[in-house]
Amino acid sequence: GSGEISWEKPDELKSKKELEEESGNWTWIPHPEKLWQPARIKEEKADGTLVVPEGSKKSILVPKGGDMCGPETKGRKQKVPLWPLSRSSLNTVEEDLVALDGVNEGMINHTLAKRYGQSELYTWVGASRSVLVSVNPYKWIPGLYDESQIELHNERPPNKPLPPHPFAIASDSYNDMLLEKTDQSVLISGESGAGKTEATKQVLKFLASVAGSESNVENKILMANPLLEAFGNAKTIRNNNSSRFGKWIEVYVDPTTSGICGAKILNYLLEKSRVVYQQKGERNYHIFYQMCQDSELSSSYELDDAKNFNFLNQSGVIKTSDVNDEGDMQEVRQAMQELDFTSDEKEWVFRTTAAVLHLGNVGFKDKKEKGSVKGSQIKDKKSVALAAEFLGVTQEKLEKVLCYRSISVRREVSTIPLDPTVARDGTGSLAKGLYGRLFDFLVRRVNQSLEGKEGRFMGILDIFGFEIFENNSFEQLCINFANEKLQQQFNRTTFKEEEQLYQREGIDFEHIEFIDNQVVLDLIEAKPVGILLMLDEECLVPEGSNPKFMNKIEAQNKRNDKFQTDKHRKLENSLAFEIEHYAGIVKYDSSQFMEKNKDTLFQDMYDLCASSKDDRTAALFPDLGKRQLKSLSYQFRGQLNALMERLYETDSRYIRCIKPNNKQRPDMYEAPLVVEQLRYSGVFEAVQIRKQGYPFRLTYKKFACRYQCINPTHRYKARDDEGICKELLKVAKQDFSGIQFGKTMLLYRADEHKKLKLLRNLALETIVPRCQRVIRGGIHREYMRRLAKATGQIQDALDVANDIEMLKEAINAVDDTIGPLAVLFKQKPTNLEKAKAHRDRLQLWVDLERIFERLTAEEDPDQSQLDELTESVARASELLDIPRTDKQIKLYDLARGQVIYMEINVNKKHLDDHGHKYESLAQYSGLKDPKEFAKKKLFGRAKLEETMHVWTKSGIPCGLNRFEDKKLDKLAKESFAAILAYSGLKKNPDPEMMGSKAIQLAIDNEGLRDEVYAQLIKQTTNCQDQESEERIWDITAACVGCFCPSKDFENFVFMHLRRAPANKDQYISTYHNTKYGEKPKSAPHNLGSIIKKFKNNKDRSRYSVMPNRA
């Protein structure tokens, strides 16, 4: 024989039927449904080419110019280049489009359709496995994403290529991140309904399963999906679970453990307009329907049938067959639980969502205002009352901001009424503003749960596809602008870098033209006259308007081929313009561009929400101060440019998602729709440049290493890698003339790749088993030696116990010590987990040490510093079992004292600034109402009511404080009687004993302590008996030395002590000693001597002095 090898079946081995079927020249011609079909060329004629479609006897003429439009094209205008076709190639279904014999729409569409029919959804574009085409099956395929597939792609067999799969993209990205130490990105794109969300889930699922984590963060990443989908996904005409926002997920990996150590999600451009309006056949966000289906939530927030809400009943669709709202709601609850949402947070999220729905049901009717001005009033107040309650604002104020608007002219504020239409629009703006801010909160809250240390990351981009609707507005321009940016990134990495490689290697290469969309990007964003920049400028102009904006961009771009307007636009009062995007021409209506770009609420609405008594609601509307609100396009451009910078710093892979039909039906492949998406996403160009270029390339070293084996009996004479490559190709005795020798690598096409692949497979069948036996033993022995070394280093650090740097060094050295062998063996040092746990615990003390060092030096603390130190001391008290350094032990003791010092000083400053709030007993909410207090007596109620808070000679009918325990009311009367006796207002043979009794009652009954202090304050307020007042201050001195009031009443006592006629500082010092020192268990027996000692003591409390750091 010739010695030539081939994957093709030789003619000598073909049957007669095969020879007949494949004879002649074949090409692709139009088909009314399949777009392209194979046909045999029958005859070349002067006016065109006569062809016979496969399976038919009827001839069709393809005109000379190739332009066809008729029954064969189903009325489409279709260019027919008559691409050559090898009939036998139709029998082979390649899993890499670059490996096809012909690169054209017909062959590529045929391959994808065949694979789709066999439930093979994924196809590679090039041997580099960086671009994957994914066709949505609209059905679940058993086993496609199960654990066995994850394991297969994670532990890829060395000599067996696996079929294309998103897990392969994820696996390559993960491994490159670890081995090449480069950040990675996976860009998932496609139209709505193409399967982007599912592809994102599967990439994350693979990463979570393979990498895992020490803190369950991988599960939290997966659980974030149902939560964000509930609030950010909706049914559209094209897709029952369409993401109405874009997201970029960065998953951080610890290089030491190869495990996930944290993650972060960024969200882009939530479609807020959907909250108030949906097209026919669509739905609002899933969460609204889920809450209406949930019996508990619907009862709590008065959410009856979803069809009763204006925000949900406009489109005619409440339920959809393949969406289980009730079941999905349970997933949302579970997700919140896994993401550590507190009960309060969950309640607030659902309550705020319900408020949005109720706002939609607020109706308005005409109301005549002064001067015949048309205003509005609320029709049915139930909805506005519920919305106000759920937002934590008063109904009256909410009604006012919905029906009126405040405007400021020359610093004068006036209120203008709104007619029902404007009021309704304003209510919609409030609903959109609330929902958008709530969604941003959810993303921030999810990130809080995913937070960990940042490092090498794998980013996954799931962003809205290109959109062309019947009516396209500002949102579509932003979305399509983002897709232009991403297409440019795809162009640069897929096309430009490809050609740059050939230039660097010195390879002759015919340039392939592809769609360069820089001119469109400049049209939209170039400074200073890009459309979005001119829109921002118009929003800042006092007299700016949409028509003026339209006139300006029309004048600026009248010579730009990518920008068009109708010449009769002004006569028809149209504000429409067209942009020729890479994916087609889109007509935009700019009539609401400025309003949508400003994305602002009436100031009255903003201020009302900011004043909510609910802290979380108020936090959604922060005080902006003098900061100018940034436009939506400004924010989006900033986010998008930051994302693009991030992407250009990564090694990118792509999943191009394709929807096979618009009806979301399984097993339906509409070729014209598929081909259109392939064209717009740049797949044809990607295949073409790889096919006509050299898609397979290896450095000389890698090529020699990979293919030396194809000549198993040959002894190579060359000593350098390039020489070995040339020698092995010559010895192989095959036609490798198409292989190009560059400066550092060999580059070749699919034909050469197929031959090399076949030769290598044949050789490895005999070589691999022998090599494996020898190598495996040696590798394992070396691994065990390195493992023992790493284990010893860790144990030395563990024995020291409290040297965190030594421990970190030992842990970090594991990777370097074991080296690349870690990829082959899963076993780690047996003490590694123990060391990590110990490191983390030591790190807690290191972190606390820094806090203690900083805050114990603070002489003039504020409340935030006090809170931080208090929390840190509390955390430290739970970590006393961890080995500490001498410095940490000393700092902990010092911090405990500093907390007291700070608390004293912060409270003093608070009273200096706000003491007027605590000056009178009448200001304390814990006391009874005077009428309630006086009711306890039949006669003299008016006098009792009048003197409840001031000095009196008479006893009291009950306690001043509100008591749930009636026994305390009785004891309060006893304590007051004892105080009266001690002060001399009530005769008693042993006043000192009565004073001690009052103190003992307070010591024994904690609930009585505020009462005793309140009685003492009462008896020194407007006191008419000087001697009695002096005695009251004496017993007050004894009280502050024995017990303290509650936290709620403490400031009232402090302000009272500040008014002491003498020894003010001594009262407060004594109080501090009692509060922070050891408290007596009984009242003093000799009250007089205690009081005398108090008056003679001039020492300052040690607690009010800053602790000594020496």
mmCIF file of C-alpha atoms in Angstrom, residues 259-542:
data_model
loop_
_atom_site.group_PDB
_atom_site.id
_atom_site.type_symbol
_atom_site.label_atom_id
_atom_site.label_comp_id
_atom_site.label_asym_id
_atom_site.label_seq_id
_atom_site.Cartn_x
_atom_site.Cartn_y
_atom_site.Cartn_z
ATOM 1 C CA GLY A 259 -10.975 25.496 47.342
ATOM 2 C CA ILE A 260 -13.419 28.346 46.998
ATOM 3 C CA CYS A 261 -12.734 30.992 49.636
ATOM 4 C CA GLY A 262 -15.279 33.643 48.681
ATOM 5 C CA ALA A 263 -17.328 35.180 45.907
ATOM 6 C CA LYS A 264 -18.805 38.468 44.789
ATOM 7 C CA ILE A 265 -21.731 39.321 42.512
ATOM 8 C CA LEU A 266 -22.137 42.546 40.555
ATOM 9 C CA ASN A 267 -25.534 43.308 39.037
ATOM 10 C CA TYR A 268 -26.234 45.457 35.994
ATOM 11 C CA LEU A 269 -29.272 47.397 34.786
ATOM 12 C CA LEU A 270 -32.270 45.718 36.379
ATOM 13 C CA GLU A 271 -35.320 46.271 34.155
ATOM 14 C CA LYS A 272 -37.264 48.390 36.659
ATOM 15 C CA SER A 273 -39.935 49.411 34.141
ATOM 16 C CA ARG A 274 -41.226 45.807 34.279
ATOM 17 C CA VAL A 275 -42.422 46.474 37.848
ATOM 18 C CA VAL A 276 -45.205 48.756 36.571
ATOM 19 C CA TYR A 277 -45.793 47.475 33.020
ATOM 20 C CA GLN A 278 -45.494 44.220 31.066
ATOM 21 C CA GLN A 279 -46.326 43.459 27.435
ATOM 22 C CA LYS A 280 -49.135 41.038 26.575
ATOM 23 C CA GLY A 281 -48.104 37.465 27.273
ATOM 24 C CA GLU A 282 -45.411 38.422 29.803
ATOM 25 C CA ARG A 283 -45.258 38.532 33.596
ATOM 26 C CA ASN A 284 -43.802 40.740 36.290
ATOM 27 C CA TYR A 285 -40.948 39.457 38.463
ATOM 28 C CA HIS A 286 -41.504 35.940 39.827
ATOM 29 C CA ILE A 287 -41.419 36.992 43.502
ATOM 30 C CA PHE A 288 -44.752 38.837 43.291
ATOM 31 C CA TYR A 289 -46.624 35.724 42.139
ATOM 32 C CA GLN A 290 -44.709 33.497 44.552
ATOM 33 C CA MET A 291 -45.726 35.638 47.539
ATOM 34 C CA CYS A 292 -49.387 35.654 46.427
ATOM 35 C CA GLN A 293 -49.274 31.835 46.281
ATOM 36 C CA ASP A 294 -47.744 31.545 49.763
ATOM 37 C CA SER A 295 -50.525 31.289 52.365
ATOM 38 C CA GLU A 296 -48.448 32.727 55.208
ATOM 39 C CA LEU A 297 -47.141 35.736 53.279
ATOM 40 C CA SER A 298 -50.424 36.462 51.512
ATOM 41 C CA SER A 299 -52.165 36.523 54.896
ATOM 42 C CA SER A 300 -49.509 38.657 56.618
ATOM 43 C CA TYR A 301 -49.360 41.281 53.876
ATOM 44 C CA GLU A 302 -52.929 41.100 52.528
ATOM 45 C CA LEU A 303 -51.881 39.642 49.192
ATOM 46 C CA ASP A 304 -54.947 37.908 47.825
ATOM 47 C CA ASP A 305 -55.223 36.652 44.265
ATOM 48 C CA ALA A 306 -52.459 38.017 42.016
ATOM 49 C CA LYS A 307 -55.042 39.004 39.391
ATOM 50 C CA ASN A 308 -56.320 41.690 41.794
ATOM 51 C CA PHE A 309 -53.075 43.692 41.567
ATOM 52 C CA ASN A 310 -52.658 46.285 38.831
ATOM 53 C CA PHE A 311 -48.935 45.583 38.539
ATOM 54 C CA LEU A 312 -49.692 41.911 37.756
ATOM 55 C CA ASN A 313 -52.922 41.799 35.735
ATOM 56 C CA GLN A 314 -52.091 43.980 32.718
ATOM 57 C CA SER A 315 -50.518 41.313 30.505
ATOM 58 C CA GLY A 316 -53.215 38.648 30.753
ATOM 59 C CA VAL A 317 -50.797 36.066 32.202
ATOM 60 C CA ILE A 318 -50.841 35.172 35.900
ATOM 61 C CA LYS A 319 -49.748 31.524 35.796
ATOM 62 C CA THR A 320 -47.539 29.722 33.318
ATOM 63 C CA SER A 321 -47.357 25.974 32.838
ATOM 64 C CA ASP A 322 -43.703 25.259 33.537
ATOM 65 C CA VAL A 323 -43.249 27.680 36.477
ATOM 66 C CA ASN A 324 -44.154 26.437 39.961
ATOM 67 C CA ASP A 325 -44.571 29.638 41.972
ATOM 68 C CA GLU A 326 -45.443 27.867 45.220
ATOM 69 C CA GLY A 327 -42.497 25.463 45.014
ATOM 70 C CA ASP A 328 -40.115 28.215 43.937
ATOM 71 C CA MET A 329 -41.159 30.276 46.974
ATOM 72 C CA GLN A 330 -39.953 27.471 49.213
ATOM 73 C CA GLU A 331 -36.605 27.568 47.403
ATOM 74 C CA VAL A 332 -36.422 31.316 48.063
ATOM 75 C CA ARG A 333 -37.021 30.723 51.774
ATOM 76 C CA GLN A 334 -34.380 27.998 51.844
ATOM 77 C CA ALA A 335 -31.926 30.245 49.984
ATOM 78 C CA MET A 336 -32.416 33.038 52.517
ATOM 79 C CA GLN A 337 -31.821 30.552 55.323
ATOM 80 C CA GLU A 338 -28.619 29.248 53.717
ATOM 81 C CA LEU A 339 -27.414 32.808 53.098
ATOM 82 C CA ASP A 340 -27.842 33.666 56.805
ATOM 83 C CA PHE A 341 -30.672 36.171 56.426
ATOM 84 C CA THR A 342 -32.062 37.003 59.867
ATOM 85 C CA SER A 343 -35.776 36.705 60.584
ATOM 86 C CA ASP A 344 -36.031 40.500 60.660
ATOM 87 C CA GLU A 345 -34.298 40.801 57.284
ATOM 88 C CA LYS A 346 -36.592 38.231 55.679
ATOM 89 C CA GLU A 347 -39.688 39.905 57.100
ATOM 90 C CA TRP A 348 -38.517 43.308 55.851
ATOM 91 C CA VAL A 349 -37.739 42.029 52.339
ATOM 92 C CA PHE A 350 -41.193 40.475 51.952
ATOM 93 C CA ARG A 351 -42.908 43.466 53.578
ATOM 94 C CA THR A 352 -41.179 45.923 51.228
ATOM 95 C CA THR A 353 -42.046 43.760 48.206
ATOM 96 C CA ALA A 354 -45.686 43.733 49.332
ATOM 97 C CA ALA A 355 -45.577 47.531 49.681
ATOM 98 C CA VAL A 356 -44.608 47.780 45.993
ATOM 99 C CA LEU A 357 -47.630 45.689 44.988
ATOM 100 C CA HIS A 358 -50.021 47.747 47.116
ATOM 101 C CA LEU A 359 -48.655 50.992 45.637
ATOM 102 C CA GLY A 360 -49.783 49.717 42.255
ATOM 103 C CA ASN A 361 -53.366 49.518 43.514
ATOM 104 C CA VAL A 362 -53.485 53.148 44.676
ATOM 105 C CA GLY A 363 -56.076 54.866 42.473
ATOM 106 C CA PHE A 364 -56.571 58.601 41.907
ATOM 107 C CA LYS A 365 -59.548 60.771 41.025
ATOM 108 C CA ASP A 366 -59.923 64.447 40.137
ATOM 109 C CA LYS A 367 -59.928 67.068 42.858
ATOM 110 C CA LYS A 368 -60.475 70.793 42.436
ATOM 111 C CA GLU A 369 -57.763 72.886 44.036
ATOM 112 C CA LYS A 370 -57.612 76.634 44.596
ATOM 113 C CA GLY A 371 -57.864 78.742 41.481
ATOM 114 C CA SER A 372 -59.538 75.927 39.490
ATOM 115 C CA VAL A 373 -56.258 74.010 39.431
ATOM 116 C CA LYS A 374 -56.772 70.318 38.714
ATOM 117 C CA GLY A 375 -55.396 68.090 41.430
ATOM 118 C CA SER A 376 -56.016 64.534 42.577
ATOM 119 C CA GLN A 377 -57.087 62.560 45.608
ATOM 120 C CA ILE A 378 -56.892 58.906 46.605
ATOM 121 C CA LYS A 379 -59.901 56.821 45.550
ATOM 122 C CA ASP A 380 -59.685 53.907 47.983
ATOM 123 C CA LYS A 381 -57.430 54.448 50.959
ATOM 124 C CA LYS A 382 -56.919 50.790 51.873
ATOM 125 C CA SER A 383 -53.997 50.256 49.468
ATOM 126 C CA VAL A 384 -52.210 53.462 50.435
ATOM 127 C CA ALA A 385 -52.707 52.627 54.126
ATOM 128 C CA LEU A 386 -51.120 49.192 53.648
ATOM 129 C CA ALA A 387 -48.241 50.621 51.595
ATOM 130 C CA ALA A 388 -47.582 53.269 54.265
ATOM 131 C CA GLU A 389 -47.645 50.674 57.040
ATOM 132 C CA PHE A 390 -45.248 48.345 55.229
ATOM 133 C CA LEU A 391 -42.856 51.211 54.405
ATOM 134 C CA GLY A 392 -42.826 52.535 57.980
ATOM 135 C CA VAL A 393 -44.249 55.967 57.092
ATOM 136 C CA THR A 394 -47.516 57.665 58.008
ATOM 137 C CA GLN A 395 -50.483 57.318 55.685
ATOM 138 C CA GLU A 396 -51.038 61.073 55.727
ATOM 139 C CA LYS A 397 -47.502 61.837 54.546
ATOM 140 C CA LEU A 398 -47.581 59.134 51.870
ATOM 141 C CA GLU A 399 -50.875 60.474 50.488
ATOM 142 C CA LYS A 400 -49.383 63.954 50.380
ATOM 143 C CA VAL A 401 -46.261 62.986 48.376
ATOM 144 C CA LEU A 402 -48.397 60.963 45.949
ATOM 145 C CA CYS A 403 -50.839 63.829 45.283
ATOM 146 C CA TYR A 404 -48.547 66.853 45.608
ATOM 147 C CA ARG A 405 -45.031 67.848 44.671
ATOM 148 C CA SER A 406 -42.781 70.447 46.293
ATOM 149 C CA ILE A 407 -40.693 72.666 44.055
ATOM 150 C CA SER A 408 -38.003 75.116 45.073
ATOM 151 C CA VAL A 409 -37.526 78.369 43.155
ATOM 152 C CA ARG A 410 -34.987 80.880 44.441
ATOM 153 C CA ARG A 411 -34.958 79.137 47.829
ATOM 154 C CA GLU A 412 -38.712 79.450 48.153
ATOM 155 C CA VAL A 413 -40.530 76.119 48.413
ATOM 156 C CA SER A 414 -44.071 75.811 47.082
ATOM 157 C CA THR A 415 -46.400 72.833 46.801
ATOM 158 C CA ILE A 416 -48.197 72.082 43.542
ATOM 159 C CA PRO A 417 -51.041 69.577 43.110
ATOM 160 C CA LEU A 418 -50.659 66.717 40.635
ATOM 161 C CA ASP A 419 -53.448 65.637 38.316
ATOM 162 C CA PRO A 420 -54.390 61.900 38.432
ATOM 163 C CA THR A 421 -52.204 60.976 35.442
ATOM 164 C CA VAL A 422 -49.064 62.605 36.858
ATOM 165 C CA ALA A 423 -49.857 61.233 40.328
ATOM 166 C CA ARG A 424 -50.203 57.732 38.881
ATOM 167 C CA ASP A 425 -46.867 58.066 37.057
ATOM 168 C CA GLY A 426 -45.233 59.349 40.234
ATOM 169 C CA THR A 427 -46.564 56.361 42.180
ATOM 170 C CA GLY A 428 -45.056 54.088 39.524
ATOM 171 C CA SER A 429 -41.705 55.874 39.898
ATOM 172 C CA LEU A 430 -41.822 55.286 43.641
ATOM 173 C CA ALA A 431 -42.602 51.599 43.114
ATOM 174 C CA LYS A 432 -39.726 51.236 40.616
ATOM 175 C CA GLY A 433 -37.332 53.151 42.870
ATOM 176 C CA LEU A 434 -38.208 50.973 45.863
ATOM 177 C CA TYR A 435 -37.892 47.709 43.956
ATOM 178 C CA GLY A 436 -34.612 48.670 42.302
ATOM 179 C CA ARG A 437 -33.081 49.628 45.639
ATOM 180 C CA LEU A 438 -34.441 46.473 47.269
ATOM 181 C CA PHE A 439 -32.792 44.375 44.550
ATOM 182 C CA ASP A 440 -29.463 46.171 45.073
ATOM 183 C CA PHE A 441 -29.799 45.456 48.814
ATOM 184 C CA LEU A 442 -30.335 41.745 48.102
ATOM 185 C CA VAL A 443 -27.173 41.589 45.983
ATOM 186 C CA ARG A 444 -25.178 43.396 48.702
ATOM 187 C CA ARG A 445 -26.629 41.081 51.340
ATOM 188 C CA VAL A 446 -25.786 37.996 49.288
ATOM 189 C CA ASN A 447 -22.234 39.299 48.861
ATOM 190 C CA GLN A 448 -22.010 39.723 52.620
ATOM 191 C CA SER A 449 -22.759 35.991 53.000
ATOM 192 C CA LEU A 450 -20.269 35.087 50.259
ATOM 193 C CA GLU A 451 -17.534 37.354 51.567
ATOM 194 C CA GLY A 452 -14.089 35.850 51.968
ATOM 195 C CA LYS A 453 -10.532 36.618 51.059
ATOM 196 C CA GLU A 454 -9.977 37.700 47.473
ATOM 197 C CA GLY A 455 -7.303 36.213 45.258
ATOM 198 C CA ARG A 456 -7.214 34.387 41.940
ATOM 199 C CA PHE A 457 -10.710 34.251 40.559
ATOM 200 C CA MET A 458 -12.879 32.714 37.909
ATOM 201 C CA GLY A 459 -15.455 35.193 36.639
ATOM 202 C CA ILE A 460 -18.743 34.192 35.028
ATOM 203 C CA LEU A 461 -20.710 36.738 33.014
ATOM 204 C CA ASP A 462 -24.418 36.120 32.456
ATOM 205 C CA ILE A 463 -25.762 39.219 30.783
ATOM 206 C CA PHE A 464 -28.788 40.165 28.739
ATOM 207 C CA GLY A 465 -28.581 39.353 25.042
ATOM 208 C CA PHE A 466 -29.033 41.720 22.142
ATOM 209 C CA GLU A 467 -32.630 43.030 22.052
ATOM 210 C CA ILE A 468 -34.786 44.245 19.153
ATOM 211 C CA PHE A 469 -38.391 44.880 20.174
ATOM 212 C CA GLU A 470 -41.317 46.552 18.477
ATOM 213 C CA ASN A 471 -40.628 49.567 20.696
ATOM 214 C CA ASN A 472 -37.018 50.059 21.797
ATOM 215 C CA SER A 473 -36.195 52.696 24.383
ATOM 216 C CA PHE A 474 -33.347 53.746 26.662
ATOM 217 C CA GLU A 475 -33.058 50.301 28.336
ATOM 218 C CA GLN A 476 -32.562 48.554 24.982
ATOM 219 C CA LEU A 477 -29.888 51.081 23.969
ATOM 220 C CA CYS A 478 -27.952 50.323 27.170
ATOM 221 C CA ILE A 479 -28.379 46.564 26.734
ATOM 222 C CA ASN A 480 -27.315 46.644 23.085
ATOM 223 C CA PHE A 481 -24.404 48.948 23.948
ATOM 224 C CA ALA A 482 -23.224 46.342 26.465
ATOM 225 C CA ASN A 483 -23.486 43.629 23.809
ATOM 226 C CA GLU A 484 -21.484 45.776 21.379
ATOM 227 C CA LYS A 485 -18.742 46.019 24.016
ATOM 228 C CA LEU A 486 -18.768 42.281 24.604
ATOM 229 C CA GLN A 487 -18.748 41.558 20.882
ATOM 230 C CA GLN A 488 -15.703 43.778 20.546
ATOM 231 C CA GLN A 489 -13.966 41.844 23.321
ATOM 232 C CA PHE A 490 -14.870 38.612 21.500
ATOM 233 C CA ASN A 491 -13.535 40.064 18.246
ATOM 234 C CA ARG A 492 -10.269 41.123 19.816
ATOM 235 C CA THR A 493 -9.566 37.840 21.557
ATOM 236 C CA THR A 494 -10.919 35.598 18.807
ATOM 237 C CA PHE A 495 -9.871 37.452 15.658
ATOM 238 C CA LYS A 496 -7.300 40.164 16.247
ATOM 239 C CA GLU A 497 -5.174 38.140 18.650
ATOM 240 C CA GLU A 498 -5.308 35.234 16.193
ATOM 241 C CA GLU A 499 -3.815 37.325 13.414
ATOM 242 C CA GLN A 500 -1.296 38.920 15.777
ATOM 243 C CA LEU A 501 -0.073 35.418 16.615
ATOM 244 C CA TYR A 502 0.581 34.666 12.942
ATOM 245 C CA GLN A 503 2.443 37.944 12.571
ATOM 246 C CA ARG A 504 4.624 37.222 15.620
ATOM 247 C CA GLU A 505 5.401 33.744 14.307
ATOM 248 C CA GLY A 506 6.217 35.051 10.821
ATOM 249 C CA ILE A 507 3.505 32.970 9.108
ATOM 250 C CA ASP A 508 1.956 34.147 5.832
ATOM 251 C CA PHE A 509 -1.757 34.539 6.420
ATOM 252 C CA GLU A 510 -4.577 35.972 4.342
ATOM 253 C CA HIS A 511 -6.461 38.582 6.370
ATOM 254 C CA ILE A 512 -10.107 37.733 7.014
ATOM 255 C CA GLU A 513 -12.521 40.620 7.235
ATOM 256 C CA PHE A 514 -14.813 40.570 10.240
ATOM 257 C CA ILE A 515 -17.312 42.980 11.698
ATOM 258 C CA ASP A 516 -15.358 45.639 13.605
ATOM 259 C CA ASN A 517 -17.887 47.544 15.668
ATOM 260 C CA GLN A 518 -15.613 50.282 17.064
ATOM 261 C CA VAL A 519 -17.432 52.893 14.990
ATOM 262 C CA VAL A 520 -20.738 51.942 16.701
ATOM 263 C CA LEU A 521 -19.138 52.116 20.132
ATOM 264 C CA ASP A 522 -17.763 55.565 19.306
ATOM 265 C CA LEU A 523 -21.199 56.637 18.132
ATOM 266 C CA ILE A 524 -22.657 55.677 21.522
ATOM 267 C CA GLU A 525 -19.913 56.548 24.020
ATOM 268 C CA ALA A 526 -17.080 58.579 22.461
ATOM 269 C CA LYS A 527 -16.210 61.787 24.314
ATOM 270 C CA PRO A 528 -17.638 64.361 24.103
ATOM 271 C CA VAL A 529 -20.317 63.700 21.470
ATOM 272 C CA GLY A 530 -21.351 60.080 21.980
ATOM 273 C CA ILE A 531 -25.122 59.644 22.181
ATOM 274 C CA LEU A 532 -25.081 58.700 25.879
ATOM 275 C CA LEU A 533 -22.737 61.551 26.789
ATOM 276 C CA MET A 534 -24.909 64.043 24.930
ATOM 277 C CA LEU A 535 -27.916 62.617 26.772
ATOM 278 C CA ASP A 536 -26.178 63.208 30.130
ATOM 279 C CA GLU A 537 -25.358 66.756 29.087
ATOM 280 C CA GLU A 538 -28.959 67.425 28.051
ATOM 281 C CA CYS A 539 -30.168 66.138 31.435
ATOM 282 C CA LEU A 540 -28.062 68.831 33.143
ATOM 283 C CA VAL A 541 -29.347 71.701 30.997
ATOM 284 C CA PRO A 542 -32.185 73.579 32.799
#
